[in-house]
PDB file of C-alpha atoms and ligand atoms in Angstrom:
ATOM      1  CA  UNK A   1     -10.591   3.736 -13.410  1.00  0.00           C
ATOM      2  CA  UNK A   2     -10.799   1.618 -10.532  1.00  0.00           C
ATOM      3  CA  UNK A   3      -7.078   0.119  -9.082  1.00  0.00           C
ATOM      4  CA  UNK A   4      -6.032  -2.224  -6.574  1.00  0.00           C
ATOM      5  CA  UNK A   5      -2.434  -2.194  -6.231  1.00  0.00           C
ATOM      6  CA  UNK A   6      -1.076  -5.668  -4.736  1.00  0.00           C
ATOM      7  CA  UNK A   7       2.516  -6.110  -3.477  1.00  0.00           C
ATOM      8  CA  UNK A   8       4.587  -7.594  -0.442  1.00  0.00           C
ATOM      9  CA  UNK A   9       5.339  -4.710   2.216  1.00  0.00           C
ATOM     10  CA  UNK A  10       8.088  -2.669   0.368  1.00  0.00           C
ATOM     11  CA  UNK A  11       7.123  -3.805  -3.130  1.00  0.00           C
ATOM     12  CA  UNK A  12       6.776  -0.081  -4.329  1.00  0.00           C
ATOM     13  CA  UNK A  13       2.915   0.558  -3.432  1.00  0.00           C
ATOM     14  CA  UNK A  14       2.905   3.613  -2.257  1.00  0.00           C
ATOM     15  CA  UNK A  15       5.906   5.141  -4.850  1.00  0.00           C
ATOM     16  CA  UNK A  16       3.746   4.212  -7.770  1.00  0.00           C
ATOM     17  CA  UNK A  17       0.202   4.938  -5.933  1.00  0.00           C
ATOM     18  CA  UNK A  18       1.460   8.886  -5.513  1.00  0.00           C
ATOM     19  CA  UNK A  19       2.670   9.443  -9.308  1.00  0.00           C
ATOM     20  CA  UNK A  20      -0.499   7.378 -10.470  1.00  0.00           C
ATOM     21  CA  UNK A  21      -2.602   9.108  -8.925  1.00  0.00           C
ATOM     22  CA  UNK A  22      -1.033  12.449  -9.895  1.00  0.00           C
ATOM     23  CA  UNK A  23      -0.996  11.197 -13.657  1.00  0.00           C
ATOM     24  CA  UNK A  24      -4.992   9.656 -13.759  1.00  0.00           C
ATOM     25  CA  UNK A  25      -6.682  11.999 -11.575  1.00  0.00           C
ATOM     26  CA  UNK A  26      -7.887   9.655  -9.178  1.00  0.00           C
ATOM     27  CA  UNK A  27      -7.563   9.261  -4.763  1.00  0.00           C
ATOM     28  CA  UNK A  28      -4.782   7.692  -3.547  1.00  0.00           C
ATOM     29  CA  UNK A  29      -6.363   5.599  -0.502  1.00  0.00           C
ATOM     30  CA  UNK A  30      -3.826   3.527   1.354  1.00  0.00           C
ATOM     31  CA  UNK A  31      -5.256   1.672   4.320  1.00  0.00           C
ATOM     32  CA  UNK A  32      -1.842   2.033   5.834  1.00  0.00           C
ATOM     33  CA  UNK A  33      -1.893   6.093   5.893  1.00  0.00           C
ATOM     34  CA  UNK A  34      -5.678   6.024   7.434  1.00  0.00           C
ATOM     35  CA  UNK A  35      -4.202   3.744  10.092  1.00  0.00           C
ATOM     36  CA  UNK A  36      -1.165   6.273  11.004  1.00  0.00           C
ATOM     37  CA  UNK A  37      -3.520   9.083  10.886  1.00  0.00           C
ATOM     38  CA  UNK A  38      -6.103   7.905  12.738  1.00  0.00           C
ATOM     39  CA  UNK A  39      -2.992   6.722  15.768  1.00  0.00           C
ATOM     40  CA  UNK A  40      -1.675  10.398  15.475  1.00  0.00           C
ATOM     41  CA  UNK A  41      -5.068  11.809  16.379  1.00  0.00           C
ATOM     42  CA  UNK A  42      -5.285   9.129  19.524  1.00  0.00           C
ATOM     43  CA  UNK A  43      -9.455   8.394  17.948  1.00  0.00           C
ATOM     44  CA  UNK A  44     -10.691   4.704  18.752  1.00  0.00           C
ATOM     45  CA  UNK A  45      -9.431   3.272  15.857  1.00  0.00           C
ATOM     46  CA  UNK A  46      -6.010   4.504  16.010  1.00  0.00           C
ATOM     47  CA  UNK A  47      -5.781   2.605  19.470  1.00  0.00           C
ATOM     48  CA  UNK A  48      -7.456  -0.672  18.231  1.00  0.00           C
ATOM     49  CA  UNK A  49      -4.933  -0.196  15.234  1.00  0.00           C
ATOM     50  CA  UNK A  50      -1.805   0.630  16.990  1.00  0.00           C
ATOM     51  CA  UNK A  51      -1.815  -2.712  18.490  1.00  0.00           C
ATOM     52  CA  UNK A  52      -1.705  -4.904  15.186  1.00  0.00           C
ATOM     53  CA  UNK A  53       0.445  -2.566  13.690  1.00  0.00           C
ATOM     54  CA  UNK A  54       3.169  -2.426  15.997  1.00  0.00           C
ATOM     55  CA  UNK A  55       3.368  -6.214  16.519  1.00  0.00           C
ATOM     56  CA  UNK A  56       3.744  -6.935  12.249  1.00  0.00           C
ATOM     57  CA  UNK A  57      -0.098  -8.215  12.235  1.00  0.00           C
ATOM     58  CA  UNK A  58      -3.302  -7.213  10.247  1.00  0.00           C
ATOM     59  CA  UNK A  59      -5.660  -4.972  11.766  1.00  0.00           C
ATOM     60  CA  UNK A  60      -9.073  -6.772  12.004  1.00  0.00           C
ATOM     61  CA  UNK A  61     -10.884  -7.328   8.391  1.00  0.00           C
ATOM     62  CA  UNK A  62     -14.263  -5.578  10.317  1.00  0.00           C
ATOM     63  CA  UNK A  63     -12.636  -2.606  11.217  1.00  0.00           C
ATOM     64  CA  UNK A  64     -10.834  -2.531   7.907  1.00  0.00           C
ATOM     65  CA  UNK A  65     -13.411  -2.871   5.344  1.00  0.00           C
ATOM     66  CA  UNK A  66     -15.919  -0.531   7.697  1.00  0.00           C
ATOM     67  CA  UNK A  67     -13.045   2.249   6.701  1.00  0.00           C
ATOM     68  CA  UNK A  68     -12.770   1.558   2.979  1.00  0.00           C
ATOM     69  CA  UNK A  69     -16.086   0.890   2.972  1.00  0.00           C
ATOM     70  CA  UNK A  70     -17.102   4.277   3.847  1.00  0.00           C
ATOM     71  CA  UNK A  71     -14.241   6.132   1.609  1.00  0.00           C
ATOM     72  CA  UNK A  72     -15.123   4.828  -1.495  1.00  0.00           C
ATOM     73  CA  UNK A  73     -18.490   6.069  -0.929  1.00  0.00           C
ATOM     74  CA  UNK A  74     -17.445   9.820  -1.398  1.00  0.00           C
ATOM     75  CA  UNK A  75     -17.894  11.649  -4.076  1.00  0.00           C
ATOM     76  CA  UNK A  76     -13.762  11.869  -5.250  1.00  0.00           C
ATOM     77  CA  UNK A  77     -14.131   7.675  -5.795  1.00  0.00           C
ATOM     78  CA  UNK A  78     -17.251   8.179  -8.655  1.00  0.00           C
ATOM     79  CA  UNK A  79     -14.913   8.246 -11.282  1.00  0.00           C
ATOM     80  CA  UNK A  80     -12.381   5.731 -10.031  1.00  0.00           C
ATOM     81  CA  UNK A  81      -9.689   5.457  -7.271  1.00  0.00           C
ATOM     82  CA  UNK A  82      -6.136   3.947  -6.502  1.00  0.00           C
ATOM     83  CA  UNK A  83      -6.559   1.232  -3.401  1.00  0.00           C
ATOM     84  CA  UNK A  84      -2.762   1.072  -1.864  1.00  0.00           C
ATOM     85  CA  UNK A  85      -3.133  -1.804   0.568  1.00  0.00           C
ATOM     86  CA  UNK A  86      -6.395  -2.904   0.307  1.00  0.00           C
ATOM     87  CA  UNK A  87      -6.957  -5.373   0.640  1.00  0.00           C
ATOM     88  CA  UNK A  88      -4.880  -7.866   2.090  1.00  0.00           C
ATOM     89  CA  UNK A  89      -7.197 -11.016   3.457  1.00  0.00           C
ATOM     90  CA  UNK A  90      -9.064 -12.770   1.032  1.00  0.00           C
ATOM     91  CA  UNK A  91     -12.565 -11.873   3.421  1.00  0.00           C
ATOM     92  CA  UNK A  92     -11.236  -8.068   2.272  1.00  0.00           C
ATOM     93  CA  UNK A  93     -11.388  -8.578  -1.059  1.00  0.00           C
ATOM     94  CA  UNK A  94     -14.509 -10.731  -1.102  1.00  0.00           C
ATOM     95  CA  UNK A  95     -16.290  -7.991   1.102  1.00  0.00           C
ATOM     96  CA  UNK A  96     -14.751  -5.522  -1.768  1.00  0.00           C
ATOM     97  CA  UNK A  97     -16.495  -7.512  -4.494  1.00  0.00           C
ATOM     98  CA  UNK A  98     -19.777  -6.803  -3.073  1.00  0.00           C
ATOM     99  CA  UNK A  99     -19.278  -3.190  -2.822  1.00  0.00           C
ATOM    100  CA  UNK A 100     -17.516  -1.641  -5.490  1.00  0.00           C
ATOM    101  CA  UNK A 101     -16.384  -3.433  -8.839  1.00  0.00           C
ATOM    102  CA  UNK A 102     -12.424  -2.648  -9.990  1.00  0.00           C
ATOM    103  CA  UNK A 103     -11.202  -2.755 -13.511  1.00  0.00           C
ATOM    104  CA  UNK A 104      -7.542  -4.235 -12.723  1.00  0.00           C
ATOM    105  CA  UNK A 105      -5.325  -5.024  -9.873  1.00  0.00           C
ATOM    106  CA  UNK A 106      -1.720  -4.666 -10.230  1.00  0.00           C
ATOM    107  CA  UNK A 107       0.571  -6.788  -8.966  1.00  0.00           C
ATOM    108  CA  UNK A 108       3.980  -5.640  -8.098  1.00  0.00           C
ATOM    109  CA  UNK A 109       6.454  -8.434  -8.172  1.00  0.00           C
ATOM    110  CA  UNK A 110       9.749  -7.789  -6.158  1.00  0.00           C
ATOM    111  CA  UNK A 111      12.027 -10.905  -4.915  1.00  0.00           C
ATOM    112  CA  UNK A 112      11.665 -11.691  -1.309  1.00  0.00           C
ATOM    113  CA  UNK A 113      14.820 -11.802  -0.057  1.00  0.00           C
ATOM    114  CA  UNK A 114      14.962  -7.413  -1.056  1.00  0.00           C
ATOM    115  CA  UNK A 115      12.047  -6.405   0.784  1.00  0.00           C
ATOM    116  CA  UNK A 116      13.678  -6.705   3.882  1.00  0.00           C
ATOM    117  CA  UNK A 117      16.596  -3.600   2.950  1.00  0.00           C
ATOM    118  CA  UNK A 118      14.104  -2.033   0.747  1.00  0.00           C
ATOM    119  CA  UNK A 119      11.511  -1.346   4.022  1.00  0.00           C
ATOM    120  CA  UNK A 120      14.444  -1.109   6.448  1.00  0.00           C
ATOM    121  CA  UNK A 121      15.940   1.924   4.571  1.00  0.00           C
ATOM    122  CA  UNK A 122      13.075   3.328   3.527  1.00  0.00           C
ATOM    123  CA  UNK A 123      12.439   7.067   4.892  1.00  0.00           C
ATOM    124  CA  UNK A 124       8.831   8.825   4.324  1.00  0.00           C
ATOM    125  CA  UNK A 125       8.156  12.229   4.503  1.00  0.00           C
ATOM    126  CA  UNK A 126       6.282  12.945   7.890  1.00  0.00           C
ATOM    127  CA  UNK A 127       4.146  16.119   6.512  1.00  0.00           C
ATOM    128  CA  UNK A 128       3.488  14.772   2.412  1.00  0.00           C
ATOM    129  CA  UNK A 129       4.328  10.608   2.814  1.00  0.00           C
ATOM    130  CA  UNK A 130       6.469  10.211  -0.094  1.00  0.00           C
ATOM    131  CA  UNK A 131       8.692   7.360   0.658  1.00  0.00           C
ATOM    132  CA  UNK A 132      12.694   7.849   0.158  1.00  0.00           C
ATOM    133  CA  UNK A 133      15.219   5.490   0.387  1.00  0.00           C
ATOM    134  CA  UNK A 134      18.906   5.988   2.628  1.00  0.00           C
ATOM    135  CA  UNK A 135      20.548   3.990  -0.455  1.00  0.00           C
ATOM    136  CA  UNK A 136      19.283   7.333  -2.867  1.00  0.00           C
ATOM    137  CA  UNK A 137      19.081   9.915  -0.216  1.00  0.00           C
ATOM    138  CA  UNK A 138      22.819  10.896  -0.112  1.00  0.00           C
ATOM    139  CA  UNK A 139      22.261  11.812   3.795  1.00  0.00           C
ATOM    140  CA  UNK A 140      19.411  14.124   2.992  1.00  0.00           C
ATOM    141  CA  UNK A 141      16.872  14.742   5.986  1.00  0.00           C
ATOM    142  CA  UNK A 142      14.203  16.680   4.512  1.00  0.00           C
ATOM    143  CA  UNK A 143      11.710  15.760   1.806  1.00  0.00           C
ATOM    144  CA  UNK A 144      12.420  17.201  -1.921  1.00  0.00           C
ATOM    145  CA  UNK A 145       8.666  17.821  -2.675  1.00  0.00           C
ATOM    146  CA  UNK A 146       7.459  19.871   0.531  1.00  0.00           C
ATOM    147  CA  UNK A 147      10.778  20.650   2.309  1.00  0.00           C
ATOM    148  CA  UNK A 148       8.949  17.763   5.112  1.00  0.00           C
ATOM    149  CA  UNK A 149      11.030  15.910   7.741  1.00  0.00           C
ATOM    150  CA  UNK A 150      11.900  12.276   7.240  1.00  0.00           C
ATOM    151  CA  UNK A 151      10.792   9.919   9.769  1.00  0.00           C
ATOM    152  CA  UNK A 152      11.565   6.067   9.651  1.00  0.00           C
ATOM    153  CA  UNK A 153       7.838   4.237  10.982  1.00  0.00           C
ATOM    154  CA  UNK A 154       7.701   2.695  13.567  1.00  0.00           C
ATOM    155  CA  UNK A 155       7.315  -0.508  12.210  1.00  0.00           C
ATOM    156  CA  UNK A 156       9.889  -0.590   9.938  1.00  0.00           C
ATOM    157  CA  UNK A 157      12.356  -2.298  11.927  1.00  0.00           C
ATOM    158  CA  UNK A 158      14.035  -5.700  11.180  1.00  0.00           C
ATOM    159  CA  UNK A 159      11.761  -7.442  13.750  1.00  0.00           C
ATOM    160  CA  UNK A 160       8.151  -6.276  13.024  1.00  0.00           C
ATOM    161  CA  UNK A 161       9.313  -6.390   9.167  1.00  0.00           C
ATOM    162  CA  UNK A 162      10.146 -10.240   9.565  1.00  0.00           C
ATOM    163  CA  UNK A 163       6.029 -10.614  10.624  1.00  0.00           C
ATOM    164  CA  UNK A 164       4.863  -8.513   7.950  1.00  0.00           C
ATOM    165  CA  UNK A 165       6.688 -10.720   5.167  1.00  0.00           C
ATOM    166  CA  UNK A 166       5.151 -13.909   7.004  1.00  0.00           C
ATOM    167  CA  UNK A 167       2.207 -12.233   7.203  1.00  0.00           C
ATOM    168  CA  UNK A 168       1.531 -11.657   3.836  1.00  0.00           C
ATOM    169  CA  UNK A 169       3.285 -14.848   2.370  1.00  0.00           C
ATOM    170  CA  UNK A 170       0.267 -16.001   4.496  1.00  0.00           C
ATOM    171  CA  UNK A 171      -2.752 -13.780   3.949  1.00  0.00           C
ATOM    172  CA  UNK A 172      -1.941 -11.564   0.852  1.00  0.00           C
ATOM    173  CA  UNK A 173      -0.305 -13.598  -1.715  1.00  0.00           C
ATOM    174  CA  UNK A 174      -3.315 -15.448  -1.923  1.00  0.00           C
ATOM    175  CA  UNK A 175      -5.200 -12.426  -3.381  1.00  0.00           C
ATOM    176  CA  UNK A 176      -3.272 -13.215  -7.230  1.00  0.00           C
ATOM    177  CA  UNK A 177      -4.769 -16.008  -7.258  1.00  0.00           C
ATOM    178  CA  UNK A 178      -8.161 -14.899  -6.615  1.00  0.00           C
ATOM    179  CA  UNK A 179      -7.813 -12.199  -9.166  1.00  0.00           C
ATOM    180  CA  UNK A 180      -5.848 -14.059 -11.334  1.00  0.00           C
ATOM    181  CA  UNK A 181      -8.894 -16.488 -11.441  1.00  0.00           C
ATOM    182  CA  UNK A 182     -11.192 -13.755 -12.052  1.00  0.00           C
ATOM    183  CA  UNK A 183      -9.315 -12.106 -15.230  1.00  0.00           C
ATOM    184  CA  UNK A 184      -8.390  -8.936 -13.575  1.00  0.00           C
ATOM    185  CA  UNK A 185      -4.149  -9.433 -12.598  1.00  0.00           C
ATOM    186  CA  UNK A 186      -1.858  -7.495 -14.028  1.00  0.00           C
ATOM    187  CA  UNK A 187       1.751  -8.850 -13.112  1.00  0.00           C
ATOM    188  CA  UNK A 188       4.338  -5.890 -13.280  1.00  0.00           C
ATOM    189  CA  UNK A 189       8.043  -6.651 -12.226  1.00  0.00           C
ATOM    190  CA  UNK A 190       8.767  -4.502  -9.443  1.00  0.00           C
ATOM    191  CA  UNK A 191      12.597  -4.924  -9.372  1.00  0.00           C
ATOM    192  CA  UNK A 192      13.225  -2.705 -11.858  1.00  0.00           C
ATOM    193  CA  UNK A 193      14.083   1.321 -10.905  1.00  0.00           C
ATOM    194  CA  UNK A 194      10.667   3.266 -10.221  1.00  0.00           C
ATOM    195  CA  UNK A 195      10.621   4.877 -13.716  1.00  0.00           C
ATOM    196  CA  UNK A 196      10.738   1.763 -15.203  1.00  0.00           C
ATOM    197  CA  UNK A 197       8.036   0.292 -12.928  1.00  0.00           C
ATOM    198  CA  UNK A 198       5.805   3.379 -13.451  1.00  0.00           C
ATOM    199  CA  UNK A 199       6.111   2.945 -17.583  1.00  0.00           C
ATOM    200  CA  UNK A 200       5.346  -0.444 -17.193  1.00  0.00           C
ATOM    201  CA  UNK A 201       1.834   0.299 -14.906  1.00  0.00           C
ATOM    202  CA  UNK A 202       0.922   2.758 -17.253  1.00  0.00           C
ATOM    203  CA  UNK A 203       1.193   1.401 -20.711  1.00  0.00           C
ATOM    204  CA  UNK A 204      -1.178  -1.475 -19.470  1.00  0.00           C
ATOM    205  CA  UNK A 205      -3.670   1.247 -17.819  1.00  0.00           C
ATOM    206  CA  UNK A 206      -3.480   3.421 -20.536  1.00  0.00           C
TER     207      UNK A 206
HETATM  208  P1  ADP B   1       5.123  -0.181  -0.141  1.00  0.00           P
HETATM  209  O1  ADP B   1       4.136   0.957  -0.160  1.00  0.00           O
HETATM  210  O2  ADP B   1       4.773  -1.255  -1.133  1.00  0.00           O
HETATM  211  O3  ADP B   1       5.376  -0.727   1.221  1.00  0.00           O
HETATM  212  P2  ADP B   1       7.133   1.886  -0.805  1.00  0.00           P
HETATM  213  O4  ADP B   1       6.579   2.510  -2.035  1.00  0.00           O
HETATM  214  O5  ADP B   1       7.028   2.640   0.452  1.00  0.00           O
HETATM  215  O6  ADP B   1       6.511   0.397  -0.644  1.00  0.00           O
HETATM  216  O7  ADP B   1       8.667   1.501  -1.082  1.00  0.00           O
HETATM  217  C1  ADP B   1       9.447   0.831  -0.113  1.00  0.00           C
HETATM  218  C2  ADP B   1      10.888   1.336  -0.173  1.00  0.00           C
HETATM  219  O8  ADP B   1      11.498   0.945  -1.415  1.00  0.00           O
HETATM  220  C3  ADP B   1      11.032   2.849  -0.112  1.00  0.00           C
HETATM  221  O9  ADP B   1      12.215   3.158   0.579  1.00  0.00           O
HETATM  222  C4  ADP B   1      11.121   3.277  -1.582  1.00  0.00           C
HETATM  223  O10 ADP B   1      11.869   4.480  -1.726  1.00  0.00           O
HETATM  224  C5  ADP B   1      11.863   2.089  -2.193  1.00  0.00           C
HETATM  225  N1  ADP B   1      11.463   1.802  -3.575  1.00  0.00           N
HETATM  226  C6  ADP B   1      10.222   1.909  -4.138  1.00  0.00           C
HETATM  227  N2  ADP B   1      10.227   1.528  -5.436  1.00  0.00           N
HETATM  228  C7  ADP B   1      11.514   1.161  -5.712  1.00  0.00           C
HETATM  229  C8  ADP B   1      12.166   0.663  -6.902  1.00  0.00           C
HETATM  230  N3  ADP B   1      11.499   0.463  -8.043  1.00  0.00           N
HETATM  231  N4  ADP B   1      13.487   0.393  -6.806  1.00  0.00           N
HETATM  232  C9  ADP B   1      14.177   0.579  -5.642  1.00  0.00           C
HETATM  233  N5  ADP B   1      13.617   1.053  -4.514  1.00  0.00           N
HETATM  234  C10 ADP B   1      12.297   1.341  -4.525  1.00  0.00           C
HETATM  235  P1  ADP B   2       3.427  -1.722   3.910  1.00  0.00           P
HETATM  236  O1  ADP B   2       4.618  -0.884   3.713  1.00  0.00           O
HETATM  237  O2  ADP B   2       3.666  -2.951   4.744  1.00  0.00           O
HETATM  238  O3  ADP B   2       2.714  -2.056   2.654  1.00  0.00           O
HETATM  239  P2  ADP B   2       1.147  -0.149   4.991  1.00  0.00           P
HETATM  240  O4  ADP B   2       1.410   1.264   5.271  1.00  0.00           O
HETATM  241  O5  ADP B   2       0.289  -0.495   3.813  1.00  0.00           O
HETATM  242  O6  ADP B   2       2.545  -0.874   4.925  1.00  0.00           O
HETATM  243  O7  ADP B   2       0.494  -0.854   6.266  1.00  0.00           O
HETATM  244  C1  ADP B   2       1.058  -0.729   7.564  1.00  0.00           C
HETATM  245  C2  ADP B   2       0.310  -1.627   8.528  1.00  0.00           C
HETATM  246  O8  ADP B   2      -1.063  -1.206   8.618  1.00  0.00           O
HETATM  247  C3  ADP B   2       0.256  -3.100   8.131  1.00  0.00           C
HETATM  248  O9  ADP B   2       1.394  -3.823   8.560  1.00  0.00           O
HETATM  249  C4  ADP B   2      -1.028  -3.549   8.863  1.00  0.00           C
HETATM  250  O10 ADP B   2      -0.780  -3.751  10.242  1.00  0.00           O
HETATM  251  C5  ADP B   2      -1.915  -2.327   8.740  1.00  0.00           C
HETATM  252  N1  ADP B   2      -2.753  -2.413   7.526  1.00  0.00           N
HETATM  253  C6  ADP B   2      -2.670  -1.661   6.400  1.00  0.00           C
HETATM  254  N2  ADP B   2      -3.581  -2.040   5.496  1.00  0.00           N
HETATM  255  C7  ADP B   2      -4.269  -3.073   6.052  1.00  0.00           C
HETATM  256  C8  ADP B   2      -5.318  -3.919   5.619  1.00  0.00           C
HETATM  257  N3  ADP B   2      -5.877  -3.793   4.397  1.00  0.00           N
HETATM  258  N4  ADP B   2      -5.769  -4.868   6.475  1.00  0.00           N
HETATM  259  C9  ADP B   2      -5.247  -5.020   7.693  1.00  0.00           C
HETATM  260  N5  ADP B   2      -4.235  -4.274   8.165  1.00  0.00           N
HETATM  261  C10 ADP B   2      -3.746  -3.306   7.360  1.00  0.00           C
HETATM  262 ZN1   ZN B   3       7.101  15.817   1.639  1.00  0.00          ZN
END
């Protein structure tokens, strides 16, 4: 089963993308997490990286697809993967379309005007990513799968969050339409609590 998951920044991507890809079996590849990686390990394309990212932007589409490109040529992605940010330009998903053929994009609705708390309280887990939220954590500092530190990104403050929602009003939100027009959208409402958004996700995927 091949997935695109499509959402605003703090839609719920990555929440669903772990416990999806725990229930079908599949890689969890979020552009995002090869991007933080890459700037931990200082390589070229951490640096290149870096510099979008910490201004709100979109790293380059060349250097982007070049990445997925390559990933979803191992051997884990033959019988289907979970794409959590990918992609996000319309040239990314018409590159995509030449190279690999998904079953269904899901589109995780959430109202604008929550994204904004939603990625300013989140809290991920520095050693296993899964995201938290200070609203849920009850002052809790360490991560309840792995026993992990939470870190707030970088980029998750007010400023650089204001970019990213103009940024994908922008570039990403035309992506429904493009797979709306080619049969493959799945609209899921994204406002409800995760369970609830998980249930939804996985009565259409089966
Ligand atoms: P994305 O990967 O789309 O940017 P995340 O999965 O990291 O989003 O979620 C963003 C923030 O919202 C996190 O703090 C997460 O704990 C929280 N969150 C995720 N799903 C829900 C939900 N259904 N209801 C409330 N908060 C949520
Ligand atoms: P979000 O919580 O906004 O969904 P991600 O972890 O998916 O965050 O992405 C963090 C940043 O990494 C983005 O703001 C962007 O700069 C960069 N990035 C991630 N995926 C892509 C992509 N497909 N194309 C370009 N830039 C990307
Ligand atoms: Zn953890």
């Amino acid at each position: 089963m091949k997935v695109i998951l499509l959402g605003a920044p703090g839609a719920g991507k990555g929440t669903q993308a772990v416990r999806l890809a725990e229930r079908y079996k599949i890689p969890h590849i979020s552009t995002g997490d090869i991007f933080r990686s890459n700037i931990k390990e200082k390589t070229p394309i951490g640096i290149v990286a870096k510099s979008y990212i910490d201004k709100g932007q979109l790293v380059p589409d060349e250097v982007t697809i070049q990445i997925v490109r390559e990933r979803l040529e191992k051997d884990d992605c033959k019988n289907g993967y979970l794409l959590d940010g990918f992609p996000r330009t319309v040239s990314q998903a018409e590159a995509l379309d030449e190279f690999s053929t998904v079953d269904v994009v899901v589109n995780i609705d959430v109202p604008l005007h929550k994204l904004m708390r939603r990625i300013t309280g989140r809290r991920v887990c520095g050693k296993c990513g899964e995201s938290y939220h200070i609203d849920y954590l009850g002052g809790k500092t360490a991560c309840e799968k792995c026993d992990g530190e939470l870190i707030q990104r970088a980029d998750d403050n007010e400023e650089t969050v204001g970019k990213r929602l103009e940024v994908y009003e922008k570039q990403t939100a035309p992506l429904i339409e493009h797979y709306e027009k080619k049969g493959k959208l799945f609209n899921v409402d994204g406002d409800g609590d995760i369970n609830a958004v998980f249930n939804a996700i996985t009565e259409r995927l089966g």
